[in-house]
Coordinates of C-alpha atoms in Angstrom, one line a residue:
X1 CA 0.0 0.0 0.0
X2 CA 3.2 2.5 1.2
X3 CA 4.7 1.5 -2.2
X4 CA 1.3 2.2 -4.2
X5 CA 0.8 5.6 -2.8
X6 CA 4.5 6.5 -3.0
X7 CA 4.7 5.5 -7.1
X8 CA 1.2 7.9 -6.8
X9 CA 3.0 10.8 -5.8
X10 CA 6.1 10.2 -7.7
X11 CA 3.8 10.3 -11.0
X12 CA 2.2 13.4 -9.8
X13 CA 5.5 15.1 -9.3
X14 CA 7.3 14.1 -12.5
X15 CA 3.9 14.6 -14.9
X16 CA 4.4 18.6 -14.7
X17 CA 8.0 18.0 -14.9
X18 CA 7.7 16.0 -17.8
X19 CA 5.1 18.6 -19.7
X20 CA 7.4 20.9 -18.6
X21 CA 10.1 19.8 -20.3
X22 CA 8.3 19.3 -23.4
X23 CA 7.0 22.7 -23.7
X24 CA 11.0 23.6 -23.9
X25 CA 11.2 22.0 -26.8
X26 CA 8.9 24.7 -28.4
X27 CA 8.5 28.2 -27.7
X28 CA 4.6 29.1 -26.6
X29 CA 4.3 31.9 -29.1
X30 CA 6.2 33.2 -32.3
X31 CA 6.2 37.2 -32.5
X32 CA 6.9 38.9 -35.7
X33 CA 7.1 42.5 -35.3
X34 CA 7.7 44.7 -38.9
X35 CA 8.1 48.3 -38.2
X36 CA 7.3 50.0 -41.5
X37 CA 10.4 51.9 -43.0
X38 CA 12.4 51.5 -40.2
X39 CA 16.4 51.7 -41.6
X40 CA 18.6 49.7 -39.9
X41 CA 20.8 53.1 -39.0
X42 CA 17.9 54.1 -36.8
X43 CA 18.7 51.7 -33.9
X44 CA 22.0 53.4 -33.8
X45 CA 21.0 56.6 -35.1
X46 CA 18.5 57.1 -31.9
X47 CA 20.0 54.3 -29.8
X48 CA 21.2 57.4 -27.3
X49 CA 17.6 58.4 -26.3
X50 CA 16.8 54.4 -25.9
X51 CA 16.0 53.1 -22.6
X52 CA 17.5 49.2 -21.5
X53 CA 13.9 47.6 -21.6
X54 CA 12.5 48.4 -25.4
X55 CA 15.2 48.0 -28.9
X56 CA 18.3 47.6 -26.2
X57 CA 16.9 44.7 -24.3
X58 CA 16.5 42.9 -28.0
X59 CA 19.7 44.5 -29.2
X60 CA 22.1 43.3 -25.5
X61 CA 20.0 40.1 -25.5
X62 CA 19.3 38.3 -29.0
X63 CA 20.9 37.5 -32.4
X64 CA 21.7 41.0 -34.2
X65 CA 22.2 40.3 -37.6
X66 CA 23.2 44.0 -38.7
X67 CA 24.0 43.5 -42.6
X68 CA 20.5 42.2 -43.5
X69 CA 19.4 43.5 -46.5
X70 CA 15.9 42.9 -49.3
X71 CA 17.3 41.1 -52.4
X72 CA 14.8 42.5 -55.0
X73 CA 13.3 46.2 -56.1
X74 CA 10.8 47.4 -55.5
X75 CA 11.5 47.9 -51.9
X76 CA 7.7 49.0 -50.9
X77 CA 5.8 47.7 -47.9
X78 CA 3.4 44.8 -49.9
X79 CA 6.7 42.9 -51.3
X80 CA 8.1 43.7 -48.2
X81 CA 5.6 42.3 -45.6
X82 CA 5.0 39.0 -48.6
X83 CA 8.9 38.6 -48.8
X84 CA 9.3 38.7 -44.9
X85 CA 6.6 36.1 -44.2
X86 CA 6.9 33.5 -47.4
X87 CA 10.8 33.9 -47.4
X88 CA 10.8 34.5 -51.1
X89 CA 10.9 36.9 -53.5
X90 CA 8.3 38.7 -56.0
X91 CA 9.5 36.2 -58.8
X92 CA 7.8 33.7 -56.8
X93 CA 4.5 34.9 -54.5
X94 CA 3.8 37.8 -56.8
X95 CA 3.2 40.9 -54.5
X96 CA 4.9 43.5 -57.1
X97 CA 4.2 46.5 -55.6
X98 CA 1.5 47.8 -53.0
X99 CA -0.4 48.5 -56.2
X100 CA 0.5 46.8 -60.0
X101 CA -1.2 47.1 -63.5
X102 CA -3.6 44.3 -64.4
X103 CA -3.4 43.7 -67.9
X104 CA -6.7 42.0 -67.8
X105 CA -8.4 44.6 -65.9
X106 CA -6.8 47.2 -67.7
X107 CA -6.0 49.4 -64.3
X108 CA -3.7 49.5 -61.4
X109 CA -5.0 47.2 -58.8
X110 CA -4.4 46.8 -55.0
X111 CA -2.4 44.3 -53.8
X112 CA -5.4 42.3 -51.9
X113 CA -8.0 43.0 -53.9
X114 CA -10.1 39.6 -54.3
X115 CA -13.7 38.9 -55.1
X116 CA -15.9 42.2 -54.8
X117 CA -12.8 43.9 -53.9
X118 CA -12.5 42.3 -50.5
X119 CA -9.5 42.7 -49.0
X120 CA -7.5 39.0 -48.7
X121 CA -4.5 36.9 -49.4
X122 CA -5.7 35.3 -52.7
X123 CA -2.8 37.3 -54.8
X124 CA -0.3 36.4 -52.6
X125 CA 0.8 33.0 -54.6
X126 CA 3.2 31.4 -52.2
X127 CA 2.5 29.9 -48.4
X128 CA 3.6 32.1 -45.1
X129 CA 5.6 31.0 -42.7
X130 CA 2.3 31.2 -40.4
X131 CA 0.7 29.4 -42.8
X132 CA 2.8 26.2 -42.2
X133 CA 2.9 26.4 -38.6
X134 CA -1.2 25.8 -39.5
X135 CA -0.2 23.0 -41.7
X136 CA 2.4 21.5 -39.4
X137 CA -0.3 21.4 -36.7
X138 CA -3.3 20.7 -38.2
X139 CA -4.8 23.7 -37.8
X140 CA -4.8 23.5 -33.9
X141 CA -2.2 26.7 -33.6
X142 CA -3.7 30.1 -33.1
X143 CA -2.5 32.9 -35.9
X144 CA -3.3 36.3 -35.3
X145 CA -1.6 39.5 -37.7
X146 CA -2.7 43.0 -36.7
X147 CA -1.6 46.4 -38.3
X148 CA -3.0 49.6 -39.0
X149 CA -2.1 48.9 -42.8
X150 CA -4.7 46.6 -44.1
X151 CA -1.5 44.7 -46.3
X152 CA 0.3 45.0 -43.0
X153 CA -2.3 42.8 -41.6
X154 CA -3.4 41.0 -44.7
X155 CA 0.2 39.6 -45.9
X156 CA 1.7 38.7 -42.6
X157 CA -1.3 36.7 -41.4
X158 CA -1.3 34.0 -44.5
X159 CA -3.8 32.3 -46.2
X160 CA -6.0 31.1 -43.3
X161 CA -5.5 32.8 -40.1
X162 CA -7.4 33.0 -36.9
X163 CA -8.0 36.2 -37.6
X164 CA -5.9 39.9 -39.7
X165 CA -7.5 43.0 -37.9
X166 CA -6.2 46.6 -39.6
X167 CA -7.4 50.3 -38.9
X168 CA -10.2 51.8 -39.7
X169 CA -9.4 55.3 -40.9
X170 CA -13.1 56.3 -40.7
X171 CA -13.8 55.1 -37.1
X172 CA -10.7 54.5 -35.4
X173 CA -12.3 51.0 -34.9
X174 CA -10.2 47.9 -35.9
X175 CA -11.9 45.3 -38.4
X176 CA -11.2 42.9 -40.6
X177 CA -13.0 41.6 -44.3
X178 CA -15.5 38.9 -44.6
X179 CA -13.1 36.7 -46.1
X180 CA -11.7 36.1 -42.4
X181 CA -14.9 36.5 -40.4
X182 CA -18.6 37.9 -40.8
X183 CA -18.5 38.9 -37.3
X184 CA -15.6 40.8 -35.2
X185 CA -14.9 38.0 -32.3
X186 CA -16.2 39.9 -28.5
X187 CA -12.8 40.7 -27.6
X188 CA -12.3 42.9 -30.6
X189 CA -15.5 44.6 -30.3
X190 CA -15.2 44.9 -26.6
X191 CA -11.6 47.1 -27.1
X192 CA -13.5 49.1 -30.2
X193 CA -15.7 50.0 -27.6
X194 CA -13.4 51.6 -25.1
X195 CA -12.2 54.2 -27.8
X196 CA -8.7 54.2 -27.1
X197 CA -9.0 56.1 -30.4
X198 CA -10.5 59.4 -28.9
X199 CA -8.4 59.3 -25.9
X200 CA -5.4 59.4 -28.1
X201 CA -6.8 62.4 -30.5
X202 CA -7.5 64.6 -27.2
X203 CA -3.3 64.8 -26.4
X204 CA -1.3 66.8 -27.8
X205 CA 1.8 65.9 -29.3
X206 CA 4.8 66.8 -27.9
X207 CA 8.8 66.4 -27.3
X208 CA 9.7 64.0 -24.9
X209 CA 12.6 65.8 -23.9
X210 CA 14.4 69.1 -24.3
X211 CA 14.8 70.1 -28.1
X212 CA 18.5 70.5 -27.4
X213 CA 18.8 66.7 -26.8
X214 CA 17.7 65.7 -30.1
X215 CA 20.0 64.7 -33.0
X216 CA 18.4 66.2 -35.6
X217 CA 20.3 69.4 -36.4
X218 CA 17.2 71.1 -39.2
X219 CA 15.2 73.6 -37.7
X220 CA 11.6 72.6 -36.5
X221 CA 10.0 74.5 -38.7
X222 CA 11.9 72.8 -41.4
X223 CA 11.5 72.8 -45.4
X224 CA 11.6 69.8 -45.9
X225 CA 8.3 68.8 -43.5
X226 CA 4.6 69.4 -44.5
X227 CA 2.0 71.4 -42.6
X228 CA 0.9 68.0 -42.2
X229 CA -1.8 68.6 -38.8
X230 CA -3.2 72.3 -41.1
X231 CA -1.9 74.3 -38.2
X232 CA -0.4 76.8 -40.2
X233 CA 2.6 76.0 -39.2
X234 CA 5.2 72.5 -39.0
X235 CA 6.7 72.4 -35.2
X236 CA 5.8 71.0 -32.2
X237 CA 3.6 71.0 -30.0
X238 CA 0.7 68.8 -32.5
X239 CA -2.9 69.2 -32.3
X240 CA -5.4 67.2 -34.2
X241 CA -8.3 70.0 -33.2
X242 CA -7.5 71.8 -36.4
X243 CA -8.4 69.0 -38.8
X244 CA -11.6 68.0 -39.9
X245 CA -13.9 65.9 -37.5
X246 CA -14.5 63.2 -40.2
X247 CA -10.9 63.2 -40.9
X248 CA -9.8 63.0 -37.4
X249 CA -9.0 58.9 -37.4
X250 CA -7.3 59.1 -40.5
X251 CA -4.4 62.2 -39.2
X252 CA -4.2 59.9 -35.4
X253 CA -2.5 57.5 -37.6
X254 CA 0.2 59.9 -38.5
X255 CA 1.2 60.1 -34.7
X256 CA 2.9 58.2 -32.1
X257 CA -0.1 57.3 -30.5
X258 CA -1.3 55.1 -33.3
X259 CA 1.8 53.1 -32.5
X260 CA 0.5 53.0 -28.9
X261 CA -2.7 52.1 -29.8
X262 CA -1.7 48.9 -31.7
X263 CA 0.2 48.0 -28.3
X264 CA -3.0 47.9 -26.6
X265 CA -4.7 46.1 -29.7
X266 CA -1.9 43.5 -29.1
X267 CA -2.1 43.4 -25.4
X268 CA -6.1 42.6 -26.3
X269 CA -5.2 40.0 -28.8
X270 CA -3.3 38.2 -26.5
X271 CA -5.5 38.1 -23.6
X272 CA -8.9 37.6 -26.1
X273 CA -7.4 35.2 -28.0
X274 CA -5.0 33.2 -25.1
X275 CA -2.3 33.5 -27.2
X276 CA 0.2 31.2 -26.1
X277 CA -1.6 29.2 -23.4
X278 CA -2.6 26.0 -25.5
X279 CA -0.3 23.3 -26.4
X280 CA 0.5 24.2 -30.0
X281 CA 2.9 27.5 -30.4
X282 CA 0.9 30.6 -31.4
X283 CA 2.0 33.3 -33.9
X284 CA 1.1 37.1 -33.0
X285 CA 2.2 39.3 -36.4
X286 CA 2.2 42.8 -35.9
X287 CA 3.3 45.5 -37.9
X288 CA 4.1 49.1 -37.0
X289 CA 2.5 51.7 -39.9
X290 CA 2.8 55.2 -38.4
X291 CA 7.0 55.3 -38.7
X292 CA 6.5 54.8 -42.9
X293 CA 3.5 58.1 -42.8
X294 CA 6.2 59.8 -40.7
X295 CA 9.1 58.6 -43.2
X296 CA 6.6 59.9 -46.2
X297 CA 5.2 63.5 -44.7
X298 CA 8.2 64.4 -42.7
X299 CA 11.2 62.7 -43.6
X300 CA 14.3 61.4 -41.7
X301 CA 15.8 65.0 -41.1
X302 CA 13.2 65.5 -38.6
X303 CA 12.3 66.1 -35.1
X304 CA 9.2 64.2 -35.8
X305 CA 10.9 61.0 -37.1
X306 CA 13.0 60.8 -33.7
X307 CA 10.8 61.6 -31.4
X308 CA 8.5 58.7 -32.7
X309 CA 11.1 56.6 -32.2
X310 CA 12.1 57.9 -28.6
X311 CA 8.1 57.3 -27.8
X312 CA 8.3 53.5 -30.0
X313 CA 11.4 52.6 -27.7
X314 CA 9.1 52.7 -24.9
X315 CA 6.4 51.3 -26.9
X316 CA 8.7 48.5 -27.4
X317 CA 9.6 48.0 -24.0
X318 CA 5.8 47.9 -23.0
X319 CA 4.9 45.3 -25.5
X320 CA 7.5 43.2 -24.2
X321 CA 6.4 43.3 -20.7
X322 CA 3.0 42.1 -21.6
X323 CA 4.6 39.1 -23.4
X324 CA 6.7 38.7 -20.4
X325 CA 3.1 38.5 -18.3
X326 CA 0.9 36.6 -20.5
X327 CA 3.3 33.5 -21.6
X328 CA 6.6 34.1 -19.4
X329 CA 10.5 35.3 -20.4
X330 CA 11.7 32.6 -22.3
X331 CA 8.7 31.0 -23.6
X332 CA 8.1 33.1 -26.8
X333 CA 10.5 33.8 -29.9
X334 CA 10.3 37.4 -31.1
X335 CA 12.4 38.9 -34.5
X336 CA 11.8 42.6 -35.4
X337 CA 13.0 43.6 -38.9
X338 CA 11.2 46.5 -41.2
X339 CA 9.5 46.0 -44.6
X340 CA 11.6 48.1 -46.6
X341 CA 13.9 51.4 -45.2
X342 CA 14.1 54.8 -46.5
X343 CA 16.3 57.4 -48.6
X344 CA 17.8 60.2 -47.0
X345 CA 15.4 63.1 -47.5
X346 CA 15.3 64.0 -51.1
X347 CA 15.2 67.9 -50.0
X348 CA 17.9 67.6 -47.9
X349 CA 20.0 65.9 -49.5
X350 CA 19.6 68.3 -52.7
X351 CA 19.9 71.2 -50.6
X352 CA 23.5 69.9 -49.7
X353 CA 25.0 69.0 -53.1
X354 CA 24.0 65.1 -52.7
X355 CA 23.6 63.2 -55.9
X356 CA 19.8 63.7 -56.6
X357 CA 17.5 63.9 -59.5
X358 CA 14.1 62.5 -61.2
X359 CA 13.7 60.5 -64.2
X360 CA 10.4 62.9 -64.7
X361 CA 7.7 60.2 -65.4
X362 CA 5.4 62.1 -67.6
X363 CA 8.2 63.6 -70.1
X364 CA 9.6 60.0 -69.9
X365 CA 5.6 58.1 -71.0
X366 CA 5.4 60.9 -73.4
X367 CA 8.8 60.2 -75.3
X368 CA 8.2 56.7 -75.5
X369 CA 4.8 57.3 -76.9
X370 CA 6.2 59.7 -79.4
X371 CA 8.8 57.4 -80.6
X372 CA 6.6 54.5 -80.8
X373 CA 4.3 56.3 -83.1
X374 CA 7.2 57.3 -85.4
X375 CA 8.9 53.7 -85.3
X376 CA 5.8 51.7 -85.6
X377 CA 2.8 53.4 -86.1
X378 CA 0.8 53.1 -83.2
X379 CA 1.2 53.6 -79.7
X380 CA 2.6 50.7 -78.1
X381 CA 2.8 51.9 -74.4
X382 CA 0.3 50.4 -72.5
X383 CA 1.2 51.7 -68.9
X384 CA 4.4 52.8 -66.9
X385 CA 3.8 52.0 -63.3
X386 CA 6.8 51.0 -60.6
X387 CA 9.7 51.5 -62.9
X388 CA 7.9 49.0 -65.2
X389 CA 7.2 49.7 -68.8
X390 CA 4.0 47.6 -70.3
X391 CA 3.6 47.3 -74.2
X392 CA 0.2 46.9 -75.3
X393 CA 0.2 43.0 -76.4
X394 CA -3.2 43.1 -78.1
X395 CA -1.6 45.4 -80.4
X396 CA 1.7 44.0 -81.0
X397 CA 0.2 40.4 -82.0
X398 CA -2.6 42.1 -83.8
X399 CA 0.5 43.4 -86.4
X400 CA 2.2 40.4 -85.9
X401 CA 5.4 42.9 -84.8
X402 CA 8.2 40.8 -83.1
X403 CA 7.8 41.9 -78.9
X404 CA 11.5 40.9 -78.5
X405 CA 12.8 43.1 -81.1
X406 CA 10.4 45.5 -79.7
X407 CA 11.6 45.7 -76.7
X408 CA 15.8 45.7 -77.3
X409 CA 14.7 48.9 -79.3
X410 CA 12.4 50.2 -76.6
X411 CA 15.7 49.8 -74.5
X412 CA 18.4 51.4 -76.5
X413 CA 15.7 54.3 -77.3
X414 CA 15.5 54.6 -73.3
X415 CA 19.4 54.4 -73.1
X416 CA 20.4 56.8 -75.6
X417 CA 17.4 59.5 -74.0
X418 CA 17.2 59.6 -70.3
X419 CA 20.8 59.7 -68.3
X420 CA 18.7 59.2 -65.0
X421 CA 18.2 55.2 -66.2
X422 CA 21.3 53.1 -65.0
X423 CA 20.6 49.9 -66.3
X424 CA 17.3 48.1 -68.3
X425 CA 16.0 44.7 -68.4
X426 CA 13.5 43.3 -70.7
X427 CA 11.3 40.6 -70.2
X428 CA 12.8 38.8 -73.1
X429 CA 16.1 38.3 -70.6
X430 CA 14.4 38.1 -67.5
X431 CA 12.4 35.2 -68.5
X432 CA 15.4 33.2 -69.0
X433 CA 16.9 33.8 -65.8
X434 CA 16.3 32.5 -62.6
X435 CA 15.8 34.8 -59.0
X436 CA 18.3 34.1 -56.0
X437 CA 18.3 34.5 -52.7
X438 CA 21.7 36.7 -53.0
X439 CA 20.7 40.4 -54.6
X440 CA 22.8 39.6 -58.0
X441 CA 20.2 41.5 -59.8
X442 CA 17.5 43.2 -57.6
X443 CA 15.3 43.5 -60.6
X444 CA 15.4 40.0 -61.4
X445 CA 14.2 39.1 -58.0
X446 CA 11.2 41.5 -58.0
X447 CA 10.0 40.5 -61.5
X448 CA 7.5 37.8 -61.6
X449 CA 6.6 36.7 -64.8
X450 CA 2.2 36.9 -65.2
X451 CA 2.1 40.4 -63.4
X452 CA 5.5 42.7 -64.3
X453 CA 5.5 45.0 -67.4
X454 CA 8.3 44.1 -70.5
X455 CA 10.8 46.8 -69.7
X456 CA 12.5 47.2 -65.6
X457 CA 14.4 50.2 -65.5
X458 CA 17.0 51.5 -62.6
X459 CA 17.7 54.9 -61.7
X460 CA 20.7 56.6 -60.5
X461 CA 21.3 56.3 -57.2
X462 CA 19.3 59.2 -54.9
X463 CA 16.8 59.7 -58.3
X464 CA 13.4 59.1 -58.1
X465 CA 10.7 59.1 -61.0
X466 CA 9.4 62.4 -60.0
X467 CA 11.4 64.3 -57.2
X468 CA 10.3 65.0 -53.8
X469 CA 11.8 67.9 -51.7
X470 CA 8.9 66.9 -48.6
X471 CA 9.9 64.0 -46.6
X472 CA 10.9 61.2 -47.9
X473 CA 9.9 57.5 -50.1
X474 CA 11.8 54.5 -51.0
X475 CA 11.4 51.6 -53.7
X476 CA 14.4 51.4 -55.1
X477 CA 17.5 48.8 -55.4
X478 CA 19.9 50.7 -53.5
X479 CA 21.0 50.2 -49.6
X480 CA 18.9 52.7 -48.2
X481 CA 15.9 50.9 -49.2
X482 CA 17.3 47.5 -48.7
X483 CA 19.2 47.5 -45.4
X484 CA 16.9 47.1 -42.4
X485 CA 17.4 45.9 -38.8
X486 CA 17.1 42.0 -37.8
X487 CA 17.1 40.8 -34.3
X488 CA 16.1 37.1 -33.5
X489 CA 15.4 37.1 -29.3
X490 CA 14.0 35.2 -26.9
X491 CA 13.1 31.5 -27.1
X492 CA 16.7 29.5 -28.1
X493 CA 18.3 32.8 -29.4
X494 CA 22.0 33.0 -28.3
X495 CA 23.1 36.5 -27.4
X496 CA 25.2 37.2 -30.6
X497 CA 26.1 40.0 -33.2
X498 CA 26.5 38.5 -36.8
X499 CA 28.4 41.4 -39.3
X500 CA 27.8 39.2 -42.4
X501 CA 25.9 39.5 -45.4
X502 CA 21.6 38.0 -44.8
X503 CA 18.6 38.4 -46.4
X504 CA 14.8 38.7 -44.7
X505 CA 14.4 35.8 -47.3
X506 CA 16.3 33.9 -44.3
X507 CA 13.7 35.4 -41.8
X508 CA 11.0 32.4 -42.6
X509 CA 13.3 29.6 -43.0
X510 CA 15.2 30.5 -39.8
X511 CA 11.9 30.7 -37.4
X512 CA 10.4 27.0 -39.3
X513 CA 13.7 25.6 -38.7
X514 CA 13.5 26.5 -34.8
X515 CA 10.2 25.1 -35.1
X516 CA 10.7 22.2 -36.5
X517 CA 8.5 22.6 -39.1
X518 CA 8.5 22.8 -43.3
X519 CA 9.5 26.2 -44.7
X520 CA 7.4 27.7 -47.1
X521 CA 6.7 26.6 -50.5
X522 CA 8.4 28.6 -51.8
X523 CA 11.4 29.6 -49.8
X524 CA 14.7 30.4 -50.9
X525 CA 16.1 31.6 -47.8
X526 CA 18.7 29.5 -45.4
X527 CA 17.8 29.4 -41.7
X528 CA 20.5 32.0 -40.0
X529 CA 20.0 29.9 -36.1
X530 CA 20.1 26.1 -36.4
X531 CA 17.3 24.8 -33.7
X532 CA 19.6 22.0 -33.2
X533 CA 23.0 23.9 -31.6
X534 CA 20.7 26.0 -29.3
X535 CA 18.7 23.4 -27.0

């Protein structure tokens, strides 16, 4: 009897042992975090101002892979939230650009656009790394992607999540399509009900410390920044009480607080959702949109742009915290990286004898209308959208004209006119190559053969298509739009920085291979932490 009730309690003490040690061999929840045009600079750029809890604690305490760069063009936030999360490039799961020229359709399309224009996944042609962990456990894990960017949301969260909640620029609500639910689960509705939204839009924004601590050496009243808030003037303090009252959702999300906002959105995910708490591992995808509207109205010459950051350090940290809370330090693995970065402020930079310029997009269409009238008739030029020239096929086999031929002339007309263009590609030659996960040829890698035009052009380095002295944009091949930050922590992440040459194609193929589970489809990334040397 002494012996039965002593194996008892020895089976009641090892069982939570033994659990125990199985959950080790998986982390309770995966946490991607994208923070929309952040450069990989900025960590070191700001890291002054940063606290030890937020970008620090990731930075002391995880894998930093500091030379981690986008292998394709165009470096815009679709391709960059599709490459991120499928490991591949747009060769392969066909997000071209935020928004791309249908040929069928005849007009530029969105990204997401599905039946009835609903917003959803069904263009993105490759699986997500939160798509296999659904595969790899039969559907059992929990997936949830949340953004203010509906492709932040959309892109991230695969083909069947649990559910991909974005901002409602009318409401200040979040909500999702009926392609992933006809009715918001309680949780959500209960947190669109506290109006977090409103509480925000009261505040002012303001410095968080003295303006003489800042880096940024531009006035605040600068040139190179918008009137963005219509307050007749561009420096600080903020107020939204000057804007409309219908547009008053849409400006919040051009402020710090809309990163603060998605921090409570998560911290309501989590708990509304139990991320974490089952026995499969959980994936919580959020992605940061205000830094890119900052990047786009105000530049990165700006007190704006660092004091976001400042106030997102802290933001960080908080989010952190709560993951600490709901599933425990150590039990979830987290990477941060950004979807694309950022040129140097076009205005700036021109206003101190930088390399800048535009290619001019309308003088260029127009030239290449005119010469295709004189060489062949007719007007050949269907469209000219993301560096991307598309002849009008109807015509072309209609006069049974040779498109090949066409396009080598298209090119050398293109090369002997406009000194902005660096280098040309037709789809002739990039048919017969194939893309790698190394950025031998950016352009290569961001073709994809149904959706891209018949003519990729590059432009000089710091040119655009049509120049910008306000803020800022990106898209192109070049480092500032392909070099972003990546930090694996947490979960079986040595403390380590790693100087050499990766790609966020490695990004999916290193969180499956911790996990133990197939890559995506269509993965051409290597895994950059080998869940085997880190047990």
């Amino acid at each position: 009897m002494k012996f039965r009730s002593l194996f008892v309690v020895t089976v009641l003490v090892l069982i939570p042992l033994i659990l125990s040690a199985q959950n080790k061999q998986k982390p309770k929840l995966v946490v991607g975090i994208i923070v929309d045009q952040m450069r990989y600079d900025n960590l070191y750029k700001y890291q002054k101002h940063f606290g030890k809890d937020g970008f620090n604690r990731l930075i002391n305490n995880g894998s930093n892979f500091t030379y981690a760069h986008f292998n394709y063009e165009p470096t815009s936030t679709a391709p960059g939230h599709a490459s991120v999360y499928t490991g591949t490039t747009p060769f392969f799961h066909g997000i071209i650009g935020n928004y791309f020229y249908d040929r069928k359709l005849k007009k530029s399309v969105s990204n997401l656009s599905g039946i009835e224009g609903i917003e959803s996944p069904t263009r993105l042609l490759a699986t997500t790394m939160t798509d296999q962990l659904k595969i790899a456990t039969s559907g059992r894990a929990k997936v949830i992607s949340i953004s203010f960017k509906d492709r932040g949301a959309v892109l991230p969260g695969g083909h069947n999540p649990n559910g991909a909640y974005w901002y409602d620029d009318k409401t200040g609500d979040f909500f999702t399509s009926k392609y992933y639910l006809d009715v918001l689960p309680n949780w959500v509705t209960d947190f669109n009900n506290k109006k977090f939204s409103d509480k925000y839009i009261s505040q002012e924004w303001n410095l968080s410390k003295p303006i003489s601590e800042y880096i940024t050496n531009v006035p605040d009243e600068s040139p190179y920044e918008a009137d963005f808030f219509n307050e007749g003037k561009k420096s600080f303090p903020h107020k939204l009480n000057n804007v409309k009252q219908e547009e008053k959702y849409y400006f919040l999300e051009n402020t710090p607080f809309a990163n603060q906002l998605l921090v409570d959105f998560a911290d309501a995910a989590l708990k509304g959702e139990k991320l974490g708490k089952g026995n499969e591992t959980d994936f919580l995808a959020i992605s940061f949109s205000t830094p890119d509207h900052l990047g786009h109205e105000f530049g990165n010459f700006s007190l704006e742009t660092e004091d976001m950051y400042i106030k997102l350090d802290a933001q960080i940290a908080e989010l952190l915290n709560k993951l600490d809370n709901a599933v425990g330090k150590g039990n979830y693995l987290l990477f941060l990286t950004a979807d694309h970065a950022g040129m140097d402020s076009p205005g700036y930079m021109k206003d101190n004898r930088m390399p800048s310029g535009e290619l001019g997009s309308k003088t260029f269409v127009d030239s290449l209308k005119a010469f295709s009238i004189r060489k062949y008739g007719e007007n050949l030029i269907e469209n000219f959208s993301n560096k991307q020239v598309f002849l009008n096929w109807e015509i072309i086999e209609n006069k049974n004209l040779d498109i090949r031929k066409i396009e080598d002339e298209f090119s050398f007309y293109i090369r002997s006119r406009f000194t902005a263009v660096t280098s040309i590609f037709t789809r002739g030659y990039l048919e017969t190559q194939r893309p790698t996960r190394e950025a031998l040829n950016p352009l290569l890698n961001g073709f994809n053969p149904t959706f891209s035009g018949d003519i990729a052009i590059n432009l000089q380095p710091g040119f655009l298509n049509n120049f910008c002295g306000i803020g800022t944009t990106h898209g192109s091949s070049y480092n500032y739009d392909r070099h972003v930050p990546l930090i694996f922590y947490g979960w079986n992440i040595p403390k380590q920085t790693i100087n050499t040459q990766v790609y966020t194609v490695d990004i999916a193929a290193t969180i499956c291979n911790l996990l133990n589970i197939q890559e995506p489809n269509a993965c051409i990334g290597i895994p950059l932490i080998s869940s085997k040397t880190n047990k």
